[in-house]
Structure formats: C-alpha cells, structure tokens
Amino acid sequence: NAGVTQTPKFQVLKTGQSMTLQCAQDMNHNSMYWYRQDPGMGLRLIYYSASEGTTDKGEVPNGYNVSRLNKREFSLRLESAAPSQTSVYFCASRIGTGEFSGNTIYFGEGSWLTVV
Amino acid sequence: RKEVEQDPGPFNVPEGATVAFNCTYSNSASQSFFWYRQDCRKEPKLLMSVYSSGNEDGRFTAQLNRASQYISLLIRDSKLSDSATYLCVVTQSNTGKLIFGQGTTLQVKP
C-alpha cells in the first residue's frame, strides 16, 4: 500500500501564480485533510472533507480552495499565491467520519512550497 | 486561547532520564486523543492513542484527565532516538476535526 501520496514534494512559485497540490489515498478512507505547518505554529487545518462530496473550512482557509474529486483524491488549490503561503503542506486521511473519531490519522510525506 | 496547547520546549534531557509532557484542550466535547511523533522534515506518525483509563506502551505512558482537560505523555529511560517533536492531537466527534497542538520538542543528549 502506498498510503497517502501527495505531489509535488517541492515547488517554488512566484507571487500571483496558481497551483494545485494533489493528494490521493489508497486505504478507502472517508475523511481527508489538508494542513499547513509553519515554525512555532504547529499543524493548522486548512480544509477537511469528512466524506466524499463534502468539504468544510478549517482554521486557516483564506487563499485556498479544495476539491474532493472522489473518495481517493482531495486536492488543494492556491489561486493566487502569496509569500505568506510559504509553508509545508500535509495531506492526511483516516477511515472514520465524525462519529468514528478514534481512528489513526495517516499523513503524506509533505509538500514544501516557497512563494517568492 | 488555542484549542490545544503544548509547551513548545525544547526539553533537553540526558539519556536515561524520565521526561513528561502535558497538553491542555479547551473543548470539553472532545472525544479522542492521540500523541504523534514528528521527526525533522518528516510527516507526523502515530505514537499512541490515549484512553480514559490510561495506557502504556513500553517506555511510554499516556494519561487523560477529563476533569482538568489535559493529556500527558511520560517517557522513561530516554534514548537518543526519542529526540523528536511530540504532537498532541484532539478530535471532536461532532465535526470530525483533528486539532493539533504546536508540538513539544525533545532533545535527548548523550
């Protein structure tokens, strides 16, 4: 099993450019998440999808959009990148929805994004 | 106030020492609790779940105090390989959200 796969691993963008981070999981998980991690800030939730067809805002959604394309895939789009979006982005998934909250969370290896 | 708070440290301890971390959470509706470990430039990985009755896995012991709304992680006989950042994670059954603390950094010295 590949687990959670996210691409690209590294990307440099110019301010104002757009890009999409791709995430796919092969574990038949219902819930998927996008986090960003900045020094001293920990992991902050951008968007999440409790099940196929639903998405909800997290703590820091501004400047991002998401698409839950199907049960496997959950993409994160930056429409107009800003230097403040320089960060490490992690996609994650778990089998449960809200009522089955005791399940392990699996993370992708991270995407290092720099906006100049 | 953050929903989940941890002392960022760093905690610098010698090999063989016992070290404890606490994590406080603000939402009393929180249902599930975990400790994750994150190595430098790597993704977080599950260390252990935290059960109401407390649980132990080798040198690691996790405890939950619902009345005071905190969880703890105790590491006995620290090894150099324990050096990492330890993340407290709290889930909420009504939203499915996973909320992370900012992490506590542990450095174990020879």
mmCIF file of C-alpha atoms in Angstrom:
data_model
loop_
_atom_site.group_PDB
_atom_site.id
_atom_site.type_symbol
_atom_site.label_atom_id
_atom_site.label_comp_id
_atom_site.label_asym_id
_atom_site.label_seq_id
_atom_site.Cartn_x
_atom_site.Cartn_y
_atom_site.Cartn_z
ATOM 1 C CA ASN A 1 0.000 0.000 0.000
ATOM 2 C CA ALA A 2 1.247 3.457 -0.860
ATOM 3 C CA GLY A 3 -0.859 5.034 1.913
ATOM 4 C CA VAL A 4 -1.209 8.790 1.391
ATOM 5 C CA THR A 5 0.598 10.191 -1.633
ATOM 6 C CA GLN A 6 0.928 13.905 -2.244
ATOM 7 C CA THR A 7 2.583 15.798 -5.072
ATOM 8 C CA PRO A 8 4.644 17.784 -5.720
ATOM 9 C CA LYS A 9 7.179 17.363 -2.935
ATOM 10 C CA PHE A 10 8.875 20.698 -3.642
ATOM 11 C CA GLN A 11 7.627 23.746 -5.531
ATOM 12 C CA VAL A 12 8.724 27.341 -5.945
ATOM 13 C CA LEU A 13 6.073 29.788 -7.096
ATOM 14 C CA LYS A 14 6.081 33.451 -7.956
ATOM 15 C CA THR A 15 3.613 35.717 -6.210
ATOM 16 C CA GLY A 16 0.293 35.607 -8.040
ATOM 17 C CA GLN A 17 0.821 32.236 -9.672
ATOM 18 C CA SER A 18 -1.636 29.446 -9.127
ATOM 19 C CA MET A 19 -1.038 25.784 -8.410
ATOM 20 C CA THR A 20 -2.740 22.660 -7.163
ATOM 21 C CA LEU A 21 -1.395 20.217 -4.596
ATOM 22 C CA GLN A 22 -2.605 16.720 -5.285
ATOM 23 C CA CYS A 23 -3.357 14.102 -2.643
ATOM 24 C CA ALA A 24 -4.540 10.532 -3.011
ATOM 25 C CA GLN A 25 -5.028 7.694 -0.541
ATOM 26 C CA ASP A 26 -5.490 4.031 -1.310
ATOM 27 C CA MET A 27 -6.833 2.936 2.093
ATOM 28 C CA ASN A 28 -10.537 3.509 1.339
ATOM 29 C CA HIS A 29 -10.633 6.251 3.985
ATOM 30 C CA ASN A 30 -13.641 8.503 4.334
ATOM 31 C CA SER A 31 -12.036 11.603 5.835
ATOM 32 C CA MET A 32 -9.263 13.646 4.279
ATOM 33 C CA TYR A 33 -7.476 16.763 5.486
ATOM 34 C CA TRP A 34 -5.089 19.485 4.400
ATOM 35 C CA TYR A 35 -2.802 21.057 6.970
ATOM 36 C CA ARG A 36 -0.026 23.606 6.792
ATOM 37 C CA GLN A 37 2.887 23.622 9.201
ATOM 38 C CA ASP A 38 4.920 26.702 9.997
ATOM 39 C CA PRO A 39 7.730 27.116 12.542
ATOM 40 C CA GLY A 40 6.320 27.715 16.018
ATOM 41 C CA MET A 41 2.726 27.333 14.789
ATOM 42 C CA GLY A 42 2.255 23.609 14.668
ATOM 43 C CA LEU A 43 -0.135 21.999 12.214
ATOM 44 C CA ARG A 44 -3.082 24.174 11.256
ATOM 45 C CA LEU A 45 -6.120 22.806 9.464
ATOM 46 C CA ILE A 46 -6.871 24.465 6.126
ATOM 47 C CA TYR A 47 -9.784 22.382 4.854
ATOM 48 C CA TYR A 48 -11.144 18.950 5.501
ATOM 49 C CA SER A 49 -13.572 16.532 3.924
ATOM 50 C CA ALA A 50 -15.459 14.249 6.275
ATOM 51 C CA SER A 51 -16.740 12.152 3.391
ATOM 52 C CA GLU A 52 -16.875 12.077 -0.381
ATOM 53 C CA GLY A 53 -18.832 15.039 -1.672
ATOM 54 C CA THR A 54 -18.391 17.256 1.372
ATOM 55 C CA THR A 55 -15.772 19.839 2.283
ATOM 56 C CA ASP A 56 -15.514 22.240 5.203
ATOM 57 C CA LYS A 57 -13.276 25.091 6.232
ATOM 58 C CA GLY A 58 -10.709 24.645 8.899
ATOM 59 C CA GLU A 59 -8.755 27.176 10.887
ATOM 60 C CA VAL A 60 -6.930 28.947 8.015
ATOM 61 C CA PRO A 61 -8.927 28.561 4.749
ATOM 62 C CA ASN A 62 -8.348 32.005 3.246
ATOM 63 C CA GLY A 63 -6.468 31.903 -0.055
ATOM 64 C CA TYR A 64 -7.193 28.212 -0.642
ATOM 65 C CA ASN A 65 -9.810 26.070 -2.328
ATOM 66 C CA VAL A 66 -10.275 22.328 -2.232
ATOM 67 C CA SER A 67 -11.916 19.621 -4.291
ATOM 68 C CA ARG A 68 -12.874 16.164 -3.090
ATOM 69 C CA LEU A 69 -12.772 14.662 -6.563
ATOM 70 C CA ASN A 70 -13.744 11.182 -5.412
ATOM 71 C CA LYS A 71 -13.188 9.078 -2.337
ATOM 72 C CA ARG A 72 -9.466 8.706 -3.073
ATOM 73 C CA GLU A 73 -8.469 12.227 -4.032
ATOM 74 C CA PHE A 74 -8.506 15.579 -2.240
ATOM 75 C CA SER A 75 -6.731 18.480 -3.924
ATOM 76 C CA LEU A 76 -5.721 21.873 -2.556
ATOM 77 C CA ARG A 77 -5.552 24.873 -4.867
ATOM 78 C CA LEU A 78 -3.802 28.187 -4.404
ATOM 79 C CA GLU A 79 -5.447 30.578 -6.849
ATOM 80 C CA SER A 80 -3.046 33.487 -6.393
ATOM 81 C CA ALA A 81 -0.043 32.526 -4.311
ATOM 82 C CA ALA A 82 1.291 34.929 -1.693
ATOM 83 C CA PRO A 83 4.573 34.833 0.262
ATOM 84 C CA SER A 84 2.516 34.174 3.427
ATOM 85 C CA GLN A 85 1.592 30.815 1.916
ATOM 86 C CA THR A 86 5.192 29.645 2.044
ATOM 87 C CA SER A 87 4.902 26.571 4.225
ATOM 88 C CA VAL A 88 4.982 22.802 4.433
ATOM 89 C CA TYR A 89 1.656 21.273 3.450
ATOM 90 C CA PHE A 90 0.496 17.887 4.699
ATOM 91 C CA CYS A 91 -2.391 15.860 3.412
ATOM 92 C CA ALA A 92 -3.864 13.314 5.810
ATOM 93 C CA SER A 93 -6.639 10.759 5.917
ATOM 94 C CA ARG A 94 -8.427 8.495 8.334
ATOM 95 C CA ILE A 95 -11.042 5.844 7.928
ATOM 96 C CA GLY A 96 -13.697 7.396 10.135
ATOM 97 C CA THR A 97 -16.125 10.217 9.762
ATOM 98 C CA GLY A 98 -17.007 12.427 12.696
ATOM 99 C CA GLU A 99 -18.759 9.733 14.692
ATOM 100 C CA PHE A 100 -15.833 7.317 14.403
ATOM 101 C CA SER A 101 -13.213 9.665 15.642
ATOM 102 C CA GLY A 102 -10.912 7.174 17.298
ATOM 103 C CA ASN A 103 -9.020 6.110 14.200
ATOM 104 C CA THR A 104 -5.396 6.594 13.294
ATOM 105 C CA ILE A 105 -4.531 9.534 11.037
ATOM 106 C CA TYR A 106 -2.153 8.832 8.182
ATOM 107 C CA PHE A 107 -0.079 11.604 6.655
ATOM 108 C CA GLY A 108 1.551 12.116 3.314
ATOM 109 C CA GLU A 109 5.229 12.990 3.243
ATOM 110 C CA GLY A 110 4.602 16.707 2.870
ATOM 111 C CA SER A 111 4.921 19.328 0.143
ATOM 112 C CA TRP A 112 7.452 22.113 0.624
ATOM 113 C CA LEU A 113 6.106 25.258 -1.039
ATOM 114 C CA THR A 114 8.011 28.525 -1.380
ATOM 115 C CA VAL A 115 6.360 31.647 -2.770
ATOM 116 C CA VAL A 116 8.781 34.368 -3.848
ATOM 117 C CA ARG B 1 -6.986 30.785 23.555
ATOM 118 C CA LYS B 2 -5.840 27.907 21.338
ATOM 119 C CA GLU B 3 -7.982 24.772 21.333
ATOM 120 C CA VAL B 4 -4.978 22.590 22.058
ATOM 121 C CA GLU B 5 -1.915 23.925 23.832
ATOM 122 C CA GLN B 6 1.507 22.475 24.471
ATOM 123 C CA ASP B 7 4.727 23.810 25.911
ATOM 124 C CA PRO B 8 6.990 24.005 22.831
ATOM 125 C CA GLY B 9 10.158 23.359 24.878
ATOM 126 C CA PRO B 10 12.760 22.376 23.938
ATOM 127 C CA PHE B 11 13.171 19.829 26.679
ATOM 128 C CA ASN B 12 16.863 18.899 26.899
ATOM 129 C CA VAL B 13 17.420 15.735 28.938
ATOM 130 C CA PRO B 14 20.272 13.243 29.370
ATOM 131 C CA GLU B 15 19.976 9.658 28.203
ATOM 132 C CA GLY B 16 18.163 7.540 30.761
ATOM 133 C CA ALA B 17 16.121 10.414 32.146
ATOM 134 C CA THR B 18 12.360 10.405 32.624
ATOM 135 C CA VAL B 19 10.508 13.262 30.954
ATOM 136 C CA ALA B 20 6.841 14.241 30.894
ATOM 137 C CA PHE B 21 4.840 16.463 28.568
ATOM 138 C CA ASN B 22 1.386 17.882 29.119
ATOM 139 C CA CYS B 23 -1.204 19.066 26.654
ATOM 140 C CA THR B 24 -4.352 21.005 27.530
ATOM 141 C CA TYR B 25 -7.510 21.211 25.424
ATOM 142 C CA SER B 26 -10.351 23.687 25.676
ATOM 143 C CA ASN B 27 -13.328 21.854 24.191
ATOM 144 C CA SER B 28 -14.948 19.551 26.741
ATOM 145 C CA ALA B 29 -16.798 17.760 23.894
ATOM 146 C CA SER B 30 -13.504 16.336 22.634
ATOM 147 C CA GLN B 31 -13.737 12.584 22.232
ATOM 148 C CA SER B 32 -10.429 11.100 21.159
ATOM 149 C CA PHE B 33 -6.862 11.889 21.972
ATOM 150 C CA PHE B 34 -3.531 10.895 20.498
ATOM 151 C CA TRP B 35 0.172 11.525 20.730
ATOM 152 C CA TYR B 36 2.029 11.768 17.428
ATOM 153 C CA ARG B 37 5.759 11.904 16.883
ATOM 154 C CA GLN B 38 7.353 14.030 14.166
ATOM 155 C CA ASP B 39 10.988 13.805 13.144
ATOM 156 C CA CYS B 40 12.709 16.729 11.460
ATOM 157 C CA ARG B 41 11.399 17.296 7.913
ATOM 158 C CA LYS B 42 9.169 14.237 8.121
ATOM 159 C CA GLU B 43 5.457 13.652 8.438
ATOM 160 C CA PRO B 44 3.836 13.034 11.852
ATOM 161 C CA LYS B 45 3.285 9.406 12.798
ATOM 162 C CA LEU B 46 1.102 7.880 15.479
ATOM 163 C CA LEU B 47 2.922 7.196 18.735
ATOM 164 C CA MET B 48 -0.050 6.119 20.800
ATOM 165 C CA SER B 49 -3.712 6.697 21.449
ATOM 166 C CA VAL B 50 -4.770 7.984 24.853
ATOM 167 C CA TYR B 51 -7.507 6.079 26.639
ATOM 168 C CA SER B 52 -9.599 7.197 29.577
ATOM 169 C CA SER B 53 -8.032 4.594 31.840
ATOM 170 C CA GLY B 54 -4.504 5.492 30.781
ATOM 171 C CA ASN B 55 -2.300 3.240 28.707
ATOM 172 C CA GLU B 56 1.293 2.133 28.480
ATOM 173 C CA ASP B 57 3.437 1.013 25.577
ATOM 174 C CA GLY B 58 6.910 0.009 26.655
ATOM 175 C CA ARG B 59 8.688 3.104 27.954
ATOM 176 C CA PHE B 60 5.770 5.365 27.066
ATOM 177 C CA THR B 61 2.736 6.076 29.242
ATOM 178 C CA ALA B 62 -0.196 8.252 28.232
ATOM 179 C CA GLN B 63 -2.888 9.551 30.539
ATOM 180 C CA LEU B 64 -6.095 11.536 30.182
ATOM 181 C CA ASN B 65 -7.619 13.817 32.781
ATOM 182 C CA ARG B 66 -11.064 14.844 31.558
ATOM 183 C CA ALA B 67 -11.896 16.900 34.638
ATOM 184 C CA SER B 68 -8.871 19.149 34.114
ATOM 185 C CA GLN B 69 -8.904 18.729 30.321
ATOM 186 C CA TYR B 70 -5.363 17.645 29.766
ATOM 187 C CA ILE B 71 -3.444 14.661 28.485
ATOM 188 C CA SER B 72 0.083 13.691 29.351
ATOM 189 C CA LEU B 73 2.926 11.640 27.903
ATOM 190 C CA LEU B 74 5.630 10.140 30.101
ATOM 191 C CA ILE B 75 8.823 8.763 28.595
ATOM 192 C CA ARG B 76 11.025 6.641 30.834
ATOM 193 C CA ASP B 77 14.675 5.746 30.244
ATOM 194 C CA SER B 78 15.039 8.256 27.384
ATOM 195 C CA LYS B 79 17.034 7.178 24.340
ATOM 196 C CA LEU B 80 18.848 9.349 21.828
ATOM 197 C CA SER B 81 16.353 8.096 19.244
ATOM 198 C CA ASP B 82 13.500 9.652 21.241
ATOM 199 C CA SER B 83 14.664 13.102 20.088
ATOM 200 C CA ALA B 84 11.752 14.465 18.070
ATOM 201 C CA THR B 85 8.730 16.726 18.298
ATOM 202 C CA TYR B 86 5.711 15.263 20.077
ATOM 203 C CA LEU B 87 2.316 16.445 18.901
ATOM 204 C CA CYS B 88 -0.866 16.267 20.918
ATOM 205 C CA VAL B 89 -3.969 15.628 18.790
ATOM 206 C CA VAL B 90 -7.594 16.030 19.827
ATOM 207 C CA THR B 91 -10.614 15.028 17.762
ATOM 208 C CA GLN B 92 -14.180 16.236 18.007
ATOM 209 C CA SER B 93 -16.924 13.750 17.287
ATOM 210 C CA ASN B 94 -19.475 16.345 16.134
ATOM 211 C CA THR B 95 -17.255 17.853 13.420
ATOM 212 C CA GLY B 96 -14.641 15.226 12.605
ATOM 213 C CA LYS B 97 -11.966 17.863 13.003
ATOM 214 C CA LEU B 98 -8.495 16.904 14.157
ATOM 215 C CA ILE B 99 -6.842 19.655 16.164
ATOM 216 C CA PHE B 100 -3.089 19.618 16.741
ATOM 217 C CA GLY B 101 -1.048 21.242 19.408
ATOM 218 C CA GLN B 102 2.058 23.098 18.244
ATOM 219 C CA GLY B 103 4.267 20.299 19.475
ATOM 220 C CA THR B 104 6.861 19.812 22.192
ATOM 221 C CA THR B 105 10.472 19.335 21.128
ATOM 222 C CA LEU B 106 12.567 16.799 22.995
ATOM 223 C CA GLN B 107 16.348 16.605 22.707
ATOM 224 C CA VAL B 108 17.992 13.651 24.419
ATOM 225 C CA LYS B 109 21.714 14.199 24.978
ATOM 226 C CA PRO B 110 24.427 11.534 25.454
#
